[in-house]
mmCIF file of C-alpha atoms and ligand atoms in Angstrom:
data_model
loop_
_atom_site.group_PDB
_atom_site.id
_atom_site.type_symbol
_atom_site.label_atom_id
_atom_site.label_comp_id
_atom_site.label_asym_id
_atom_site.label_seq_id
_atom_site.Cartn_x
_atom_site.Cartn_y
_atom_site.Cartn_z
ATOM 1 C CA MET A 1 253.252 129.448 92.923
ATOM 2 C CA LYS A 2 253.792 126.619 95.791
ATOM 3 C CA PHE A 3 251.860 125.136 98.670
ATOM 4 C CA TYR A 4 253.359 124.446 101.760
ATOM 5 C CA ALA A 5 251.146 122.784 104.438
ATOM 6 C CA ASN A 6 252.431 122.806 107.836
ATOM 7 C CA PHE A 7 250.051 120.419 110.319
ATOM 8 C CA LYS A 8 251.528 121.231 113.481
ATOM 9 C CA MET A 9 250.871 118.983 115.857
ATOM 10 C CA LYS A 10 247.319 117.727 113.909
ATOM 11 C CA HIS A 11 247.464 114.491 112.255
ATOM 12 C CA THR A 12 248.465 111.602 112.859
ATOM 13 C CA ARG A 13 249.517 108.384 110.306
ATOM 14 C CA ALA A 14 246.310 106.767 109.423
ATOM 15 C CA SER A 15 244.880 110.296 109.140
ATOM 16 C CA THR A 16 248.243 111.754 107.013
ATOM 17 C CA SER A 17 248.089 108.667 104.474
ATOM 18 C CA LYS A 18 244.368 109.222 103.665
ATOM 19 C CA TYR A 19 245.155 113.280 103.468
ATOM 20 C CA ILE A 20 247.861 111.947 100.918
ATOM 21 C CA GLU A 21 245.981 109.435 98.930
ATOM 22 C CA ASP A 22 242.671 112.024 98.675
ATOM 23 C CA ILE A 23 245.029 114.488 97.303
ATOM 24 C CA ASN A 24 246.772 113.134 95.102
ATOM 25 C CA LYS A 25 242.501 112.270 93.639
ATOM 26 C CA GLU A 26 242.108 115.830 94.480
ATOM 27 C CA LEU A 27 245.127 117.197 92.359
ATOM 28 C CA GLU A 28 245.085 114.211 89.583
ATOM 29 C CA ASP A 29 244.227 116.787 86.380
ATOM 30 C CA VAL A 30 245.953 119.736 87.992
ATOM 31 C CA ASP A 31 249.332 120.338 86.964
ATOM 32 C CA CYS A 32 251.451 121.079 90.093
ATOM 33 C CA ALA A 33 255.160 120.915 90.948
ATOM 34 C CA ASN A 34 255.185 122.614 94.273
ATOM 35 C CA ILE A 35 253.254 121.010 96.549
ATOM 36 C CA TYR A 36 254.581 119.729 99.874
ATOM 37 C CA ILE A 37 252.967 118.584 103.149
ATOM 38 C CA PHE A 38 255.251 118.798 106.621
ATOM 39 C CA PRO A 39 253.399 116.367 108.863
ATOM 40 C CA PRO A 40 253.931 115.371 112.583
ATOM 41 C CA ALA A 41 257.578 113.317 112.841
ATOM 42 C CA THR A 42 255.093 109.784 113.776
ATOM 43 C CA ALA A 43 253.391 111.010 110.373
ATOM 44 C CA LEU A 44 256.424 111.393 108.136
ATOM 45 C CA GLN A 45 256.057 109.155 104.854
ATOM 46 C CA GLU A 46 257.567 109.047 101.763
ATOM 47 C CA SER A 47 256.974 111.555 99.492
ATOM 48 C CA SER A 48 253.961 110.309 96.508
ATOM 49 C CA LYS A 49 253.182 111.887 93.021
ATOM 50 C CA LYS A 50 252.116 114.886 93.725
ATOM 51 C CA VAL A 51 253.375 115.695 97.274
ATOM 52 C CA VAL A 52 256.532 116.147 98.318
ATOM 53 C CA VAL A 53 256.808 115.057 102.264
ATOM 54 C CA GLY A 54 258.816 117.531 104.553
ATOM 55 C CA ALA A 55 259.892 117.788 107.659
ATOM 56 C CA GLN A 56 258.307 120.480 110.549
ATOM 57 C CA ASN A 57 262.217 119.770 112.702
ATOM 58 C CA GLY A 58 265.091 118.158 112.829
ATOM 59 C CA TYR A 59 268.226 117.827 115.149
ATOM 60 C CA PHE A 60 271.662 118.657 114.104
ATOM 61 C CA GLU A 61 273.147 115.441 114.415
ATOM 62 C CA ASN A 62 272.594 112.158 111.775
ATOM 63 C CA SER A 63 271.703 110.419 115.226
ATOM 64 C CA GLY A 64 272.633 109.948 118.817
ATOM 65 C CA ALA A 65 271.140 110.664 122.716
ATOM 66 C CA TYR A 66 269.115 113.740 122.028
ATOM 67 C CA THR A 67 265.791 112.537 123.635
ATOM 68 C CA GLY A 68 262.346 113.548 122.001
ATOM 69 C CA GLU A 69 264.554 114.639 118.780
ATOM 70 C CA ILE A 70 265.591 112.932 115.541
ATOM 71 C CA GLY A 71 267.897 113.362 113.296
ATOM 72 C CA ILE A 72 268.720 112.146 108.874
ATOM 73 C CA GLU A 73 268.721 108.474 110.343
ATOM 74 C CA GLN A 74 265.024 109.159 110.688
ATOM 75 C CA LEU A 75 264.439 110.889 108.142
ATOM 76 C CA ASP A 76 266.706 109.412 105.015
ATOM 77 C CA GLU A 77 264.244 106.248 105.674
ATOM 78 C CA PHE A 78 261.474 107.707 104.658
ATOM 79 C CA ASN A 79 263.779 109.782 102.109
ATOM 80 C CA ILE A 80 262.811 113.112 103.232
ATOM 81 C CA LYS A 81 264.893 116.270 102.000
ATOM 82 C CA THR A 82 263.392 118.888 103.119
ATOM 83 C CA ILE A 83 262.699 120.765 106.559
ATOM 84 C CA LEU A 84 261.522 123.800 108.122
ATOM 85 C CA ILE A 85 262.907 125.720 109.862
ATOM 86 C CA GLY A 86 262.986 128.462 112.404
ATOM 87 C CA HIS A 87 258.973 128.587 112.966
ATOM 88 C CA SER A 88 257.850 130.855 115.423
ATOM 89 C CA GLU A 89 256.039 128.566 117.883
ATOM 90 C CA ARG A 90 259.106 126.662 117.621
ATOM 91 C CA ARG A 91 261.354 130.187 118.533
ATOM 92 C CA GLU A 92 258.673 131.439 120.614
ATOM 93 C CA ILE A 93 256.833 128.237 122.516
ATOM 94 C CA LEU A 94 260.081 125.826 122.604
ATOM 95 C CA GLY A 95 262.342 128.821 123.200
ATOM 96 C CA GLU A 96 264.997 128.185 120.008
ATOM 97 C CA SER A 97 267.578 130.735 120.110
ATOM 98 C CA GLN A 98 268.664 132.261 116.582
ATOM 99 C CA GLU A 99 272.693 130.115 117.714
ATOM 100 C CA PHE A 100 270.365 127.181 117.786
ATOM 101 C CA ILE A 101 268.828 128.043 114.629
ATOM 102 C CA ALA A 102 271.341 128.786 112.498
ATOM 103 C CA LYS A 103 273.382 125.653 113.747
ATOM 104 C CA LYS A 104 270.784 123.521 112.671
ATOM 105 C CA PHE A 105 270.585 125.735 109.824
ATOM 106 C CA ASN A 106 273.760 124.801 109.170
ATOM 107 C CA PHE A 107 273.923 121.439 109.693
ATOM 108 C CA TYR A 108 270.527 120.501 106.759
ATOM 109 C CA LYS A 109 272.432 123.134 104.632
ATOM 110 C CA GLU A 110 275.326 120.700 105.009
ATOM 111 C CA LYS A 111 273.224 117.755 103.542
ATOM 112 C CA ASN A 112 271.873 119.752 101.289
ATOM 113 C CA PHE A 113 268.248 119.718 102.256
ATOM 114 C CA ASP A 114 265.280 122.199 100.988
ATOM 115 C CA ILE A 115 265.092 124.528 103.921
ATOM 116 C CA ILE A 116 261.696 126.667 104.183
ATOM 117 C CA TYR A 117 263.673 128.920 106.712
ATOM 118 C CA CYS A 118 260.662 131.163 109.268
ATOM 119 C CA ILE A 119 261.485 134.650 110.130
ATOM 120 C CA GLY A 120 258.208 136.513 112.091
ATOM 121 C CA GLU A 121 257.611 139.591 114.103
ATOM 122 C CA PRO A 122 254.915 139.803 116.862
ATOM 123 C CA LEU A 123 252.777 142.877 116.705
ATOM 124 C CA GLU A 124 253.675 144.474 119.516
ATOM 125 C CA VAL A 125 257.246 145.247 117.083
ATOM 126 C CA ARG A 126 255.251 145.791 113.741
ATOM 127 C CA GLU A 127 253.598 148.407 115.946
ATOM 128 C CA GLN A 128 256.879 150.604 116.724
ATOM 129 C CA GLY A 129 256.857 150.727 112.717
ATOM 130 C CA GLU A 130 259.520 150.318 110.224
ATOM 131 C CA ASP A 131 262.590 150.210 111.570
ATOM 132 C CA ALA A 132 262.136 148.320 114.542
ATOM 133 C CA LEU A 133 260.881 145.558 112.298
ATOM 134 C CA PHE A 134 262.742 145.200 109.722
ATOM 135 C CA GLU A 135 265.787 144.963 112.796
ATOM 136 C CA TYR A 136 263.567 142.287 114.350
ATOM 137 C CA LEU A 137 263.504 140.273 111.201
ATOM 138 C CA PHE A 138 267.108 140.833 110.366
ATOM 139 C CA ALA A 139 268.303 139.508 113.152
ATOM 140 C CA GLN A 140 266.140 136.417 111.980
ATOM 141 C CA PHE A 141 269.051 135.634 109.862
ATOM 142 C CA GLU A 142 272.138 136.010 111.747
ATOM 143 C CA GLY A 143 274.375 132.925 111.243
ATOM 144 C CA ILE A 144 271.975 131.971 108.155
ATOM 145 C CA ASP A 145 273.311 131.814 104.153
ATOM 146 C CA THR A 146 270.711 133.678 102.523
ATOM 147 C CA SER A 147 272.759 132.898 99.473
ATOM 148 C CA TYR A 148 272.269 128.907 99.929
ATOM 149 C CA SER A 149 270.777 127.504 96.390
ATOM 150 C CA ASN A 150 268.441 125.356 98.237
ATOM 151 C CA ILE A 151 266.549 128.018 100.693
ATOM 152 C CA THR A 152 263.517 129.280 100.532
ATOM 153 C CA ILE A 153 262.329 131.982 102.720
ATOM 154 C CA ALA A 154 258.961 132.488 104.713
ATOM 155 C CA TYR A 155 257.799 135.471 105.608
ATOM 156 C CA GLU A 156 255.120 134.612 108.385
ATOM 157 C CA PRO A 157 254.112 137.472 110.929
ATOM 158 C CA ILE A 158 253.423 135.830 114.822
ATOM 159 C CA TRP A 159 250.437 138.428 115.461
ATOM 160 C CA ALA A 160 249.085 136.647 111.930
ATOM 161 C CA ILE A 161 249.331 133.063 112.642
ATOM 162 C CA GLY A 162 246.251 131.231 113.812
ATOM 163 C CA THR A 163 244.401 134.166 114.595
ATOM 164 C CA GLY A 164 242.291 134.230 111.445
ATOM 165 C CA ILE A 165 243.662 138.259 110.540
ATOM 166 C CA SER A 166 245.691 137.552 107.440
ATOM 167 C CA ALA A 167 248.571 140.496 106.833
ATOM 168 C CA THR A 168 247.309 142.407 104.050
ATOM 169 C CA THR A 169 248.292 143.366 100.833
ATOM 170 C CA LYS A 170 250.338 146.532 102.026
ATOM 171 C CA ASP A 171 251.807 144.694 104.984
ATOM 172 C CA ILE A 172 252.579 141.300 102.919
ATOM 173 C CA GLU A 173 254.906 143.506 100.824
ATOM 174 C CA LEU A 174 256.599 145.764 102.863
ATOM 175 C CA VAL A 175 258.274 143.351 103.849
ATOM 176 C CA HIS A 176 258.367 140.797 100.378
ATOM 177 C CA ASN A 177 260.205 143.892 98.709
ATOM 178 C CA LYS A 178 262.087 144.938 101.229
ATOM 179 C CA LEU A 179 263.312 140.958 101.092
ATOM 180 C CA LYS A 180 263.388 140.145 97.829
ATOM 181 C CA SER A 181 266.054 143.344 97.146
ATOM 182 C CA LYS A 182 268.151 141.618 99.203
ATOM 183 C CA PHE A 183 268.048 138.002 98.689
ATOM 184 C CA SER A 184 267.393 135.824 95.571
ATOM 185 C CA ALA A 185 265.608 133.134 97.813
ATOM 186 C CA ASP A 186 261.889 132.368 96.731
ATOM 187 C CA ILE A 187 259.782 133.990 99.420
ATOM 188 C CA LEU A 188 257.024 132.713 100.638
ATOM 189 C CA TYR A 189 253.859 134.149 102.739
ATOM 190 C CA GLY A 190 252.412 132.707 106.033
ATOM 191 C CA GLY A 191 249.594 133.249 108.771
ATOM 192 C CA SER A 192 246.056 132.803 108.343
ATOM 193 C CA VAL A 193 246.099 132.314 104.272
ATOM 194 C CA LYS A 194 242.855 130.873 103.437
ATOM 195 C CA VAL A 195 240.545 129.748 100.233
ATOM 196 C CA ASP A 196 238.933 133.473 100.002
ATOM 197 C CA SER A 197 242.026 134.834 100.494
ATOM 198 C CA ILE A 198 244.821 132.747 98.247
ATOM 199 C CA GLU A 199 243.820 134.838 95.271
ATOM 200 C CA SER A 200 244.506 138.220 96.346
ATOM 201 C CA ILE A 201 247.701 136.804 98.280
ATOM 202 C CA LYS A 202 248.916 134.447 95.008
ATOM 203 C CA GLU A 203 248.389 138.547 93.234
ATOM 204 C CA ILE A 204 251.757 139.872 94.806
ATOM 205 C CA GLU A 205 254.402 139.730 92.608
ATOM 206 C CA SER A 206 257.204 138.981 95.196
ATOM 207 C CA VAL A 207 254.889 136.527 97.131
ATOM 208 C CA ASP A 208 256.080 133.200 95.358
ATOM 209 C CA GLY A 209 254.504 130.866 97.444
ATOM 210 C CA VAL A 210 252.177 130.288 100.819
ATOM 211 C CA LEU A 211 252.743 128.212 103.727
ATOM 212 C CA VAL A 212 248.896 127.217 104.900
ATOM 213 C CA GLY A 213 248.781 125.908 108.810
ATOM 214 C CA SER A 214 244.772 125.514 109.726
ATOM 215 C CA ALA A 215 243.290 125.881 105.919
ATOM 216 C CA SER A 216 245.633 123.224 104.723
ATOM 217 C CA LEU A 217 244.176 120.507 107.379
ATOM 218 C CA ASP A 218 241.316 119.273 105.159
ATOM 219 C CA ALA A 219 243.106 117.866 101.238
ATOM 220 C CA LYS A 220 239.550 118.988 100.167
ATOM 221 C CA GLU A 221 239.846 122.504 101.544
ATOM 222 C CA PHE A 222 243.585 122.549 100.653
ATOM 223 C CA ALA A 223 243.169 121.370 97.114
ATOM 224 C CA LYS A 224 240.454 124.038 96.533
ATOM 225 C CA LEU A 225 243.006 126.284 97.972
ATOM 226 C CA ILE A 226 245.965 125.295 95.469
ATOM 227 C CA LYS A 227 243.712 125.393 92.486
ATOM 228 C CA LYS A 228 242.741 129.049 93.488
ATOM 229 C CA GLY A 229 245.831 130.364 93.515
ATOM 230 C CA LEU A 230 247.058 128.454 90.400
ATOM 231 C CA ILE A 231 244.750 130.295 88.182
ATOM 232 C CA ALA A 232 246.314 133.248 86.337
HETATM 233 P P1 PGA B 301 248.552 128.998 110.048
HETATM 234 O O1 PGA B 301 250.090 128.799 109.885
HETATM 235 O O2 PGA B 301 247.814 129.109 108.257
HETATM 236 O O3 PGA B 301 247.235 128.449 110.688
HETATM 237 O O4 PGA B 301 247.696 130.777 110.187
HETATM 238 C C1 PGA B 301 250.622 129.151 109.394
HETATM 239 C C2 PGA B 301 251.889 128.246 109.586
HETATM 240 O O5 PGA B 301 252.175 129.111 111.069
HETATM 241 O O6 PGA B 301 252.651 127.905 109.144
#
């Protein structure tokens, strides 16, 4: 299992440093090489013993006149080589189009980044049935090279993000099995993953890891989730 913590617009530079210190301590005796955190841009730092630090966002240029954005020059300072692309909050709130997202993807692919590529559907689409669901999800792969060797796909139904309502095993299997039948990439599930739900999620064969928001914000809680997720 792989574990990814998306801090979103939470935590500061100071609290992220403390978080990394705490998680390294909590997981000192745990054998797990696949723990990633995505702090806000102001809190980016070098990866540490147990934790790989990635970026929540990046523009498709090395540097330049792009107010509010960061690019390779800023990421290189911290040796960052992992990035989230296509998160639903950036699609829905920041208005990123599929075309724009594909440009980012291709740019970071050229730079050989590990890309966590997120897809997910809103509730009204899910309620329309399977055909509508897969049509919506597969449109989010337009312009994306799913055979890229460093892509990890994250399926995050929008109705499960930050709502406390995690998708059921059946909901997750429906999408993950379909994705597995088409792509060889690892596939993460995200959406209200908690310490209490990790045990059932990890049992799903087509789930290779989890992308966690709220339940990752406290280092001790996230460490607990990781430990539970690792028990065979
Ligand atoms: P959540 O967020 O765990 O708070 O639902 C997940 C995500 O948006 O990546």
